[in-house]
Short mmCIF file of C-alpha atoms in Angstrom, two decimals:
data_model
loop_
_atom_site.label_atom_id
_atom_site.label_comp_id
_atom_site.label_asym_id
_atom_site.label_seq_id
_atom_site.Cartn_x
_atom_site.Cartn_y
_atom_site.Cartn_z
CA MET A 122 0.09 -0.22 -0.14
CA THR A 123 1.09 3.61 -0.74
CA LYS A 124 1.34 6.09 2.19
CA LYS A 125 -1.52 7.96 0.20
CA THR A 126 -3.89 4.93 0.67
CA LEU A 127 -3.07 4.39 4.19
CA HIS A 128 -3.88 8.22 4.80
CA ILE A 129 -7.06 8.11 2.96
CA GLN A 130 -8.09 4.72 5.19
CA ARG A 131 -6.79 6.31 8.46
CA ASN A 132 -9.17 9.69 7.59
CA PHE A 133 -11.90 7.81 6.70
CA THR A 134 -12.12 5.47 9.85
CA GLU A 135 -11.60 8.51 11.91
CA ASN A 136 -14.44 10.55 10.14
CA ASP A 137 -18.05 10.10 11.01
CA TRP A 138 -20.21 8.17 8.78
CA ALA A 139 -22.60 10.75 8.73
CA ALA A 140 -20.25 13.01 7.32
CA THR A 141 -19.25 10.57 4.50
CA PRO A 142 -21.31 11.97 0.89
CA ASP A 143 -24.21 9.93 0.25
CA SER A 144 -22.71 9.18 -3.34
CA VAL A 145 -19.77 7.34 -1.53
CA LYS A 146 -21.89 5.64 1.12
CA LYS A 147 -24.01 4.21 -1.96
CA GLU A 148 -20.80 2.75 -3.51
CA TYR A 149 -19.51 1.71 -0.26
CA GLU A 150 -22.95 -0.37 0.48
CA LYS A 151 -22.97 -1.34 -3.26
CA LEU A 152 -19.41 -2.68 -2.77
CA GLU A 153 -20.08 -4.80 0.30
CA LYS A 154 -23.06 -6.32 -1.39
CA ILE A 155 -21.10 -7.37 -4.26
CA VAL A 156 -18.40 -8.95 -2.01
CA ALA A 157 -21.04 -10.31 0.12
CA ARG A 158 -22.67 -12.37 -2.78
CA LEU A 159 -18.94 -13.20 -4.15
CA THR A 160 -17.92 -14.85 -0.68
CA GLU A 161 -21.33 -16.68 -0.29
CA LYS A 162 -20.73 -18.06 -4.03
CA ASN A 163 -17.19 -18.95 -3.13
CA GLU A 164 -18.02 -20.73 -0.58
CA GLN A 165 -20.80 -22.81 -2.04
CA LEU A 166 -18.47 -23.57 -5.04
CA GLU A 167 -15.75 -24.86 -2.53
CA GLN A 168 -18.33 -26.89 -0.93
CA TYR A 169 -19.53 -28.12 -4.23
CA ILE A 170 -16.22 -29.16 -5.18
CA TYR A 171 -15.39 -30.87 -1.67
CA LYS A 172 -18.55 -32.75 -2.24
CA ILE A 173 -17.43 -33.92 -5.68
CA GLU A 174 -14.03 -34.90 -4.64
CA ILE A 175 -15.30 -36.87 -1.88
CA GLN A 176 -17.83 -38.64 -4.26
CA LEU A 177 -15.58 -39.22 -6.86
CA ASN A 178 -12.90 -41.08 -4.15
CA LYS A 179 -15.77 -43.47 -3.12
CA ASN A 180 -15.25 -46.98 -4.09
CA SER A 181 -16.43 -50.65 -2.82
CA SER A 182 -13.64 -50.23 -0.07
CA ASN A 183 -14.74 -47.06 1.53
CA SER A 184 -18.50 -47.06 0.85
CA SER A 185 -21.36 -49.39 0.14
CA LYS A 186 -21.15 -49.16 -3.42
CA PRO A 187 -20.50 -52.68 -5.35
CA PRO A 188 -17.44 -53.85 -6.71
CA SER A 189 -18.54 -54.13 -9.76
CA SER A 190 -19.05 -49.96 -9.86
CA ASP A 191 -15.27 -49.54 -9.30
CA SER A 192 -13.38 -47.94 -12.20
CA PRO A 193 -11.02 -50.45 -13.99
CA TYR A 194 -8.51 -47.62 -14.57
CA LYS A 195 -7.86 -46.52 -11.08
CA LYS A 196 -5.54 -48.23 -9.03
CA ASP A 197 -6.32 -49.67 -5.77
CA GLU A 198 -4.34 -48.06 -3.15
CA THR A 199 -6.03 -50.27 -0.37
CA LYS A 200 -4.17 -53.22 -1.63
CA LYS A 201 -1.01 -51.10 -2.07
CA ASP A 202 0.57 -52.49 1.23
CA LYS A 203 -1.45 -55.90 1.47
CA GLY A 204 1.00 -58.62 2.16
CA LYS A 205 3.12 -56.35 4.80
CA ASP A 206 3.06 -56.52 8.49
CA LYS A 207 3.22 -53.49 10.67
CA ASN A 208 7.01 -53.51 10.14
CA ASN A 209 6.55 -53.12 6.06
CA THR A 210 7.73 -56.69 6.01
CA ASP A 211 6.86 -58.92 3.12
CA THR A 212 4.57 -61.79 4.13
CA LYS A 213 2.84 -64.31 1.89
CA ASN A 214 -0.72 -62.72 3.00
CA GLY A 215 -0.58 -60.43 -0.36
CA LYS A 216 0.40 -63.17 -2.64
CA ALA A 217 -1.49 -65.50 -5.00
CA GLY A 218 -2.19 -69.03 -3.46
CA ALA A 219 -3.49 -70.37 -0.62
CA LYS A 220 -3.12 -68.21 2.94
CA LYS A 221 -2.03 -69.06 6.25
CA GLY A 222 -4.92 -71.33 7.91
CA HIS A 223 -6.60 -71.73 4.72
CA LYS A 224 -7.74 -75.70 4.46
CA GLY A 225 -5.81 -77.12 1.45
CA HIS A 226 -7.60 -79.35 -1.35
CA ARG A 227 -5.82 -81.99 -2.95
CA GLN A 228 -7.00 -84.38 -5.83
CA LYS A 229 -8.34 -87.75 -4.04
CA LEU A 230 -7.71 -90.74 -5.56
CA MET A 231 -10.72 -92.05 -7.69
CA GLU A 232 -11.87 -95.65 -8.44
CA PRO A 233 -9.86 -96.49 -11.39
CA THR A 234 -11.49 -97.61 -14.72
CA ASN A 235 -8.20 -98.82 -15.94
CA ILE A 236 -4.91 -99.60 -14.49
CA VAL A 237 -1.54 -99.67 -16.17
CA PRO A 238 1.60 -100.90 -14.22
CA VAL A 239 4.94 -98.99 -14.88
CA LYS A 240 7.92 -101.02 -14.24
CA THR A 241 11.45 -99.70 -14.39
CA ASP A 242 13.79 -101.43 -17.04
CA GLU A 243 17.11 -100.10 -16.07
CA CYS A 244 19.11 -98.56 -13.15
CA SER A 245 21.31 -95.23 -13.14
CA CYS A 246 24.45 -97.80 -13.08
CA GLY A 247 23.41 -99.35 -16.37
CA CYS A 248 22.36 -102.67 -14.74
CA LYS A 249 19.36 -104.02 -16.45
CA LYS A 250 18.37 -106.71 -13.96
CA ILE A 251 15.71 -105.11 -11.39
CA ILE A 252 14.26 -107.57 -8.98
CA ASN A 253 11.52 -107.59 -6.28
CA GLN A 254 9.61 -104.53 -7.91
CA LYS A 255 6.64 -103.30 -6.16
CA PRO A 256 4.22 -100.52 -6.33
CA PHE A 257 5.39 -97.29 -4.16
CA TYR A 258 3.25 -94.41 -6.01
CA THR A 259 0.01 -94.16 -7.88
CA HIS A 260 -0.42 -91.43 -10.38
CA GLN A 261 -3.86 -90.46 -11.52
CA GLU A 262 -4.57 -89.41 -14.64
CA ILE A 263 -8.36 -88.15 -15.45
CA GLU A 264 -9.99 -87.95 -18.84
CA LEU A 265 -13.24 -87.12 -20.11
CA PRO A 266 -14.86 -90.13 -22.32
CA GLU A 267 -16.16 -89.48 -25.64
CA ILE A 268 -19.63 -88.91 -24.84
CA GLN A 269 -22.37 -90.89 -26.84
CA MET A 270 -25.93 -90.05 -26.04
CA ASP A 271 -28.30 -92.80 -25.25
CA ILE A 272 -30.99 -92.35 -27.74
CA THR A 273 -34.26 -94.45 -27.34
CA HIS A 274 -36.89 -94.75 -29.85
CA PHE A 275 -40.54 -95.35 -28.78
CA VAL A 276 -42.16 -97.13 -31.79
CA LEU A 277 -45.69 -96.95 -31.45
CA TYR A 278 -48.11 -99.59 -32.69
CA LYS A 279 -51.67 -99.77 -33.65
CA GLY A 280 -54.31 -102.22 -34.52
CA THR A 281 -57.79 -102.96 -35.19
CA CYS A 282 -60.39 -104.08 -32.06
CA THR A 283 -61.94 -107.36 -33.01
CA ASP A 284 -64.78 -106.30 -31.05
CA CYS A 285 -65.87 -102.97 -32.84
CA GLY A 286 -63.56 -102.81 -35.75
CA ARG A 287 -62.01 -99.41 -34.36
CA THR A 288 -58.18 -98.53 -34.79
CA VAL A 289 -56.42 -98.63 -31.59
CA LYS A 290 -53.08 -96.72 -31.00
CA ALA A 291 -50.71 -97.16 -28.54
CA SER A 292 -49.31 -93.83 -26.17
CA ILE A 293 -46.45 -92.83 -25.24
CA PRO A 294 -45.69 -93.65 -21.76
CA LYS A 295 -46.04 -90.62 -19.66
CA GLN A 296 -42.54 -90.48 -18.23
CA HIS A 297 -41.18 -90.31 -21.62
CA GLN A 298 -43.62 -87.80 -23.35
CA THR A 299 -41.24 -84.59 -23.38
CA GLY A 300 -38.54 -86.27 -25.52
CA TYR A 301 -35.66 -85.45 -22.98
CA GLY A 302 -34.80 -87.38 -20.17
CA PRO A 303 -34.11 -86.62 -16.41
CA ARG A 304 -30.55 -86.66 -16.54
CA LEU A 305 -30.74 -84.32 -19.70
CA CYS A 306 -33.32 -81.91 -18.26
CA ALA A 307 -31.14 -81.97 -15.00
CA PHE A 308 -27.76 -80.95 -16.92
CA ILE A 309 -29.71 -78.21 -19.24
CA GLY A 310 -31.09 -76.55 -15.83
CA GLU A 311 -27.43 -76.89 -14.30
CA LEU A 312 -26.37 -75.11 -17.24
CA ALA A 313 -28.89 -72.33 -17.36
CA GLY A 314 -29.65 -71.83 -13.85
CA MET A 315 -26.77 -73.06 -11.36
CA GLN A 316 -24.13 -71.65 -13.76
CA GLY A 317 -26.50 -68.93 -15.20
CA ASN A 318 -25.65 -69.50 -18.84
CA SER A 319 -28.06 -68.13 -21.88
CA ARG A 320 -30.00 -70.14 -23.85
CA SER A 321 -28.11 -69.74 -26.72
CA SER A 322 -24.69 -70.75 -25.22
CA VAL A 323 -26.67 -73.83 -23.71
CA GLN A 324 -27.87 -74.75 -27.16
CA MET A 325 -24.19 -74.40 -28.68
CA LEU A 326 -23.03 -76.73 -25.88
CA CYS A 327 -25.44 -79.29 -26.57
CA GLN A 328 -24.93 -79.09 -30.48
CA ASP A 329 -20.80 -78.95 -30.33
CA PHE A 330 -20.15 -81.09 -27.48
CA LEU A 331 -23.14 -83.51 -26.92
CA LYS A 332 -23.66 -83.77 -30.62
CA PHE A 333 -27.46 -83.19 -30.74
CA PRO A 334 -29.57 -80.63 -31.97
CA ILE A 335 -31.90 -78.46 -29.84
CA SER A 336 -33.96 -75.61 -30.51
CA LEU A 337 -34.07 -72.70 -28.10
CA GLY A 338 -37.60 -72.85 -27.45
CA ALA A 339 -37.05 -76.38 -26.34
CA ILE A 340 -34.42 -75.44 -24.02
CA GLN A 341 -37.01 -73.00 -22.65
CA LYS A 342 -39.56 -75.92 -22.19
CA VAL A 343 -37.05 -77.95 -20.39
CA ILE A 344 -36.23 -75.16 -18.14
CA ASP A 345 -40.08 -74.59 -17.60
CA ARG A 346 -40.16 -78.01 -16.37
CA VAL A 347 -37.11 -77.74 -14.19
CA SER A 348 -38.51 -74.98 -12.41
CA ALA A 349 -41.92 -77.01 -11.98
CA ALA A 350 -39.93 -79.88 -10.64
CA ILE A 351 -38.09 -77.81 -7.78
CA VAL A 352 -41.27 -76.06 -6.42
CA PRO A 353 -41.35 -78.27 -3.77
CA HIS A 354 -37.78 -77.77 -3.10
CA TYR A 355 -38.13 -73.87 -2.91
CA GLN A 356 -41.21 -74.10 -0.39
CA ALA A 357 -39.16 -76.30 1.72
CA ILE A 358 -36.28 -73.94 1.79
CA ALA A 359 -38.62 -71.10 2.39
CA LEU A 360 -40.45 -72.87 5.43
CA ALA A 361 -36.72 -74.00 6.87
CA ALA A 362 -35.59 -70.37 6.39
CA ARG A 363 -38.53 -68.90 8.43
CA GLN A 364 -38.13 -71.09 11.06
CA SER A 365 -34.41 -70.31 11.72
CA VAL A 366 -33.50 -68.36 14.64
CA ILE A 367 -30.81 -66.17 12.83
CA ASN A 368 -31.12 -64.81 9.36
CA GLY A 369 -29.16 -62.36 7.48
CA ILE A 370 -31.55 -60.37 4.87
CA ASP A 371 -30.55 -57.95 2.20
CA GLU A 372 -31.60 -57.02 -1.27
CA THR A 373 -30.49 -55.72 -4.83
CA ILE A 374 -31.79 -54.64 -7.65
CA TRP A 375 -33.07 -56.67 -10.57
CA LYS A 376 -34.89 -55.78 -14.05
CA MET A 377 -37.84 -57.47 -15.81
CA HIS A 378 -38.29 -56.23 -19.11
CA GLY A 379 -36.40 -53.08 -18.27
CA LYS A 380 -38.52 -52.29 -15.30
CA LEU A 381 -36.95 -52.01 -12.06
CA MET A 382 -37.50 -54.87 -9.27
CA TYR A 383 -35.67 -56.12 -6.32
CA MET A 384 -34.54 -59.47 -5.36
CA TRP A 385 -34.55 -60.05 -1.82
CA ALA A 386 -32.50 -62.98 -0.03
CA MET A 387 -33.16 -64.45 3.76
CA VAL A 388 -29.91 -66.44 4.34
CA ASN A 389 -28.20 -68.21 7.33
CA SER A 390 -25.28 -70.64 7.39
CA LYS A 391 -27.76 -73.74 5.91
CA ILE A 392 -30.46 -72.16 4.04
CA ALA A 393 -30.59 -69.28 1.27
CA PHE A 394 -34.43 -68.08 0.34
CA PHE A 395 -34.84 -65.49 -2.72
CA LYS A 396 -37.73 -63.87 -3.82
CA MET A 397 -38.47 -61.24 -6.18
CA HIS A 398 -40.46 -58.17 -5.61
CA GLN A 399 -41.54 -55.06 -7.28
CA LYS A 400 -40.62 -52.72 -4.66
CA ARG A 401 -37.92 -52.31 -2.14
CA SER A 402 -40.41 -51.71 0.91
CA LYS A 403 -41.80 -52.95 4.25
CA GLU A 404 -44.53 -55.05 2.24
CA ALA A 405 -42.01 -56.41 0.31
CA PHE A 406 -39.90 -57.51 3.63
CA LEU A 407 -42.81 -58.60 5.26
CA GLU A 408 -43.46 -61.04 2.12
CA LEU A 409 -40.53 -62.33 2.44
CA ILE A 410 -40.34 -63.25 6.22
CA ALA A 411 -43.93 -64.02 6.71
CA ASP A 412 -44.28 -64.69 10.54
CA TRP A 413 -40.54 -64.87 11.19
CA LYS A 414 -39.45 -63.13 14.35
CA GLY A 415 -35.83 -64.27 14.89
CA ILE A 416 -32.56 -62.13 15.23
CA LEU A 417 -31.85 -59.93 12.15
CA ILE A 418 -28.42 -59.39 10.74
CA SER A 419 -28.69 -56.56 8.15
CA ASP A 420 -27.29 -53.20 6.96
CA GLY A 421 -28.62 -49.69 8.61
CA TYR A 422 -31.68 -49.54 6.07
CA ARG A 423 -34.17 -47.70 7.93
CA LEU A 424 -36.58 -50.93 7.17
CA TYR A 425 -34.12 -53.10 9.10
CA THR A 426 -33.52 -50.46 12.02
CA ASP A 427 -36.96 -50.86 12.73
CA TRP A 428 -36.88 -54.33 13.39
CA VAL A 429 -38.48 -54.53 16.99
CA ASN A 430 -36.45 -58.24 17.90
CA LEU A 431 -32.73 -58.42 18.54
CA ARG A 432 -30.98 -57.11 15.51
CA GLN A 433 -27.15 -57.16 14.37
CA THR A 434 -25.99 -54.29 12.12
CA CYS A 435 -23.62 -55.28 9.56
CA LEU A 436 -20.22 -54.13 10.93
CA SER A 437 -18.58 -54.41 7.26
CA HIS A 438 -20.75 -51.38 6.33
CA LEU A 439 -19.79 -49.32 8.88
CA ILE A 440 -16.31 -50.02 8.59
CA ARG A 441 -16.14 -48.84 5.10
CA ASP A 442 -18.08 -45.95 5.53
CA ALA A 443 -15.51 -45.10 8.15
CA ARG A 444 -12.81 -45.69 5.78
CA GLY A 445 -14.32 -43.18 3.55
CA LEU A 446 -14.29 -40.63 6.20
CA SER A 447 -10.55 -41.44 6.79
CA GLU A 448 -10.01 -40.57 2.97
CA TYR A 449 -11.77 -36.87 3.44
CA PRO A 450 -9.64 -33.79 2.81
CA LYS A 451 -10.67 -32.34 6.01
CA LYS A 452 -8.01 -33.28 8.66
CA GLU A 453 -10.52 -33.38 11.59
CA ILE A 454 -13.04 -35.61 9.65
CA SER A 455 -10.35 -37.78 8.77
CA GLN A 456 -8.90 -38.31 11.97
CA PHE A 457 -11.88 -39.40 13.29
CA GLY A 458 -12.97 -41.59 10.50
CA GLN A 459 -9.61 -43.27 10.98
CA LYS A 460 -10.18 -43.76 14.56
CA ALA A 461 -13.62 -45.26 13.98
CA MET A 462 -12.78 -47.56 11.57
CA GLU A 463 -9.59 -49.11 14.14
CA MET A 464 -12.26 -49.48 16.54
CA LEU A 465 -15.01 -51.24 14.61
CA GLN A 466 -12.37 -53.67 13.13
CA THR A 467 -11.62 -54.01 16.78
CA LEU A 468 -14.93 -54.92 17.69
CA CYS A 469 -15.45 -57.27 14.42
CA ALA A 470 -12.36 -59.10 15.48
CA MET A 471 -13.72 -60.11 18.85
CA ALA A 472 -15.97 -62.64 16.85
CA ASN A 473 -12.86 -64.51 16.48
CA ASP A 474 -10.98 -63.55 20.03
CA PHE A 475 -13.49 -62.91 22.64
CA PRO A 476 -12.45 -60.11 24.91
CA ASP A 477 -12.36 -60.33 28.54
CA GLU A 478 -13.52 -57.78 30.99
CA LYS A 479 -10.98 -55.42 31.22
CA GLN A 480 -10.35 -55.82 27.14
CA TRP A 481 -14.29 -55.09 26.81
CA ASP A 482 -14.24 -52.02 29.37
CA ASP A 483 -11.23 -50.58 27.53
CA PHE A 484 -13.14 -50.85 24.29
CA TYR A 485 -16.26 -49.81 25.39
CA SER A 486 -15.08 -46.64 27.12
CA GLY A 487 -13.08 -45.43 24.22
CA PHE A 488 -15.89 -46.21 21.94
CA ILE A 489 -18.28 -44.16 24.04
CA ASP A 490 -15.81 -41.44 24.36
CA LEU A 491 -15.40 -41.36 20.42
CA ILE A 492 -18.84 -41.22 19.67
CA PHE A 493 -19.73 -38.27 22.38
CA ASP A 494 -16.48 -36.57 21.36
CA ASN A 495 -18.06 -35.99 17.91
CA ILE A 496 -21.86 -36.25 18.48
CA GLY A 497 -22.36 -32.35 19.12
CA ARG A 498 -20.63 -31.02 15.71
CA TYR A 499 -22.47 -29.14 13.32
CA LYS A 500 -25.12 -31.24 11.80
CA LYS A 501 -23.96 -30.93 8.18
CA ASP A 502 -20.31 -32.32 9.26
CA GLU A 503 -19.74 -35.63 8.16
CA ALA A 504 -18.20 -36.77 11.35
CA GLY A 505 -21.30 -35.68 13.61
CA ILE A 506 -23.57 -37.37 11.09
CA PHE A 507 -21.48 -40.86 11.58
CA ALA A 508 -21.42 -40.34 15.19
CA ARG A 509 -25.22 -39.80 15.52
CA ARG A 510 -25.56 -43.02 13.57
CA LEU A 511 -23.32 -44.96 15.68
CA LEU A 512 -25.07 -43.94 18.69
CA ARG A 513 -28.49 -44.75 16.92
CA GLU A 514 -27.10 -48.34 16.00
CA ILE A 515 -25.04 -48.88 19.58
CA ASP A 516 -27.64 -51.31 20.64
CA CYS A 517 -27.31 -53.64 17.66
CA LEU A 518 -23.59 -53.14 17.25
CA TRP A 519 -22.46 -56.08 19.55
CA THR A 520 -25.17 -58.61 19.31
CA PHE A 521 -22.91 -61.14 17.93
CA LEU A 522 -21.02 -61.27 21.38
CA GLU A 523 -24.15 -61.83 23.32
CA VAL A 524 -26.04 -64.51 21.27
CA ALA A 525 -24.15 -67.59 20.00
CA GLY A 526 -24.43 -67.93 16.28
CA VAL A 527 -24.90 -64.57 15.16
CA GLU A 528 -22.10 -63.17 12.87
CA PRO A 529 -20.92 -59.53 12.97
CA THR A 530 -21.31 -58.66 9.65
CA ASN A 531 -23.80 -59.57 6.89
CA ASN A 532 -21.16 -60.78 4.38
CA ARG A 533 -22.84 -64.26 4.04
CA THR A 534 -25.80 -62.68 2.45
CA GLU A 535 -24.12 -60.59 0.51
CA ARG A 536 -21.95 -63.18 -0.96
CA ALA A 537 -25.06 -65.25 -1.58
CA LEU A 538 -26.76 -62.66 -3.86
CA ARG A 539 -23.29 -62.05 -5.46
CA PHE A 540 -24.23 -64.63 -8.36
CA GLY A 541 -27.78 -63.03 -8.74
CA VAL A 542 -26.17 -59.58 -9.51
CA LEU A 543 -23.42 -60.94 -11.98
CA TRP A 544 -26.81 -62.88 -13.43
CA ARG A 545 -28.39 -59.65 -13.73
CA LYS A 546 -25.70 -57.98 -15.42
CA ARG A 547 -24.74 -60.86 -18.14
CA SER A 548 -28.68 -61.25 -18.93
CA GLN A 549 -30.18 -57.97 -18.23
CA GLY A 550 -32.72 -59.56 -15.86
CA THR A 551 -35.72 -61.48 -17.01
CA ARG A 552 -38.73 -60.54 -19.26
CA THR A 553 -41.76 -62.16 -17.52
CA ASP A 554 -43.04 -63.38 -13.90
CA LYS A 555 -42.22 -67.15 -15.38
CA GLY A 556 -38.52 -65.95 -15.43
CA ASN A 557 -38.63 -64.63 -12.29
CA GLN A 558 -39.81 -67.72 -10.66
CA TRP A 559 -37.21 -69.79 -12.38
CA VAL A 560 -34.61 -67.26 -10.76
CA GLU A 561 -35.51 -67.13 -7.27
CA ARG A 562 -36.10 -70.88 -7.65
CA ILE A 563 -33.11 -72.36 -8.87
CA LEU A 564 -30.73 -69.67 -7.12
CA SER A 565 -32.47 -70.86 -3.79
CA LEU A 566 -31.79 -74.12 -4.48
CA ARG A 567 -28.10 -73.45 -5.63
CA GLN A 568 -27.12 -71.76 -2.60
CA THR A 569 -28.92 -74.19 -0.18
CA ALA A 570 -27.32 -77.15 -1.95
CA ARG A 571 -23.60 -75.30 -1.63
CA PHE A 572 -24.00 -74.64 2.01
CA ASN A 573 -24.85 -78.30 2.65
CA ASP A 574 -21.81 -79.49 0.35
CA ARG A 575 -24.87 -81.42 -1.62
CA SER A 576 -24.19 -82.08 -5.51
CA THR A 577 -26.75 -79.48 -7.47
CA SER A 578 -26.56 -82.26 -10.43
CA ASP A 579 -27.76 -84.96 -8.00
CA VAL A 580 -30.37 -82.89 -6.67
CA LEU A 581 -31.60 -81.91 -10.11
CA VAL A 582 -31.65 -85.35 -11.55
CA GLU A 583 -33.58 -86.68 -8.60
CA ALA A 584 -36.08 -83.66 -8.98
CA MET A 585 -36.60 -84.51 -12.49
CA SER A 586 -37.13 -88.27 -12.08
CA SER A 587 -39.75 -87.81 -9.31
CA TYR A 588 -41.50 -85.00 -11.48
CA PHE A 589 -41.76 -87.15 -14.59
CA LYS A 590 -43.02 -90.24 -12.36
CA GLU A 591 -45.29 -87.60 -10.53
CA GLN A 592 -43.75 -88.71 -7.10
CA ASN A 593 -42.89 -86.54 -4.35
CA PRO A 594 -39.12 -85.55 -4.49
CA ASP A 595 -36.83 -86.13 -1.60
CA LEU A 596 -36.80 -83.17 0.70
CA ALA A 597 -35.36 -84.62 3.75
CA TRP A 598 -32.12 -82.97 3.28
CA ILE A 599 -33.96 -79.60 3.38
CA ASN A 600 -36.34 -80.53 6.41
CA THR A 601 -33.59 -81.55 8.71
CA LEU A 602 -31.91 -78.59 8.19
#
């Protein structure tokens, strides 16, 4: 500033405002309003940019966004230090392959269809006389035989009645009328449902690999029969789910002929029950659970937080959201998010390492202090919002420590839904209510069979055989869960 400017400012501050000319007053007030408007606009733009930066930084690791929404062009920084311990020392945990504690899998020796003895002819010393040879190791080779389809022709005869002279024709045995046997129907059902393949890919496999032609319409008819055959299984699974003491519940979007729908899932360690509905609402929730009143494991969706019985909120959701806060540009918010994430991870780890009284008291007092130190923050502050969320959920954060069998996360349900999500992305959903019924039935059977180490192909073959014979299928393995 120049001396002249300082002199003018000093004179202005010392002079009475009343003595200032009206023209100067008006100009000054005008400039004040302009500065105020620009300051407000600047604050709005800063807040807007701040929100955009936060939104752009969100991914599946720091929010509830699905992994499929992550950008393939952005490097996952969360995995950068994976495989290193606290001292930054490399460990095997970040490398491909089995992790420490993982149960290994080795190919079992199967019943041989052919045995080839392999004897040694010569020693490394050059001697060719080898005596007392005996087996010491069995090497197994597994090969797929050339598939030869069993084709049965039912030749129908007709004849003349000796009493009335009418022509009498033989009928196709009822269980063979469809033209496709139970094992082939189960195979097509396995491909289309358990594996989620399209009708055209099923057709291609049948034509190229099994060497028999089949139309897309015929494939659809087979799928319709498989869907009808597993109705008893679906009903038994629904009943078993609604009788379980503990269930995780979640939902994901689905499309029917381009229209938005929702796939709901009710899952526990033995049962997975899926149901389609047009809405994500209390009505849909009640249709899913019917008269069930057990312990609910869920995320923080308002519909679930209103559950009047015991509930365990999913700690994974809270941990991801806390990680998102820890990545905020504002230091005070990021510090709160980091601390909240660490404490929630500690709480989740208690599922495998139950705390003693002192450990719990230390954790609980620290957790409560963290909440109340931030709960009074300005209502639009993300740290204050998350602190109040933790306070609302506090009665549901450690139900897993109080009731045996309750898990601290809803990951089991989310994993069960994952196949349905991938199916929707591949097929763009379904086109009819019949298609929705096929999806909810086959997914329920698929996941339930997997949870109980049941062969889905064996279950489908038995279901189709019973269906063609008009007999009740074997549901004992479901009814005893």
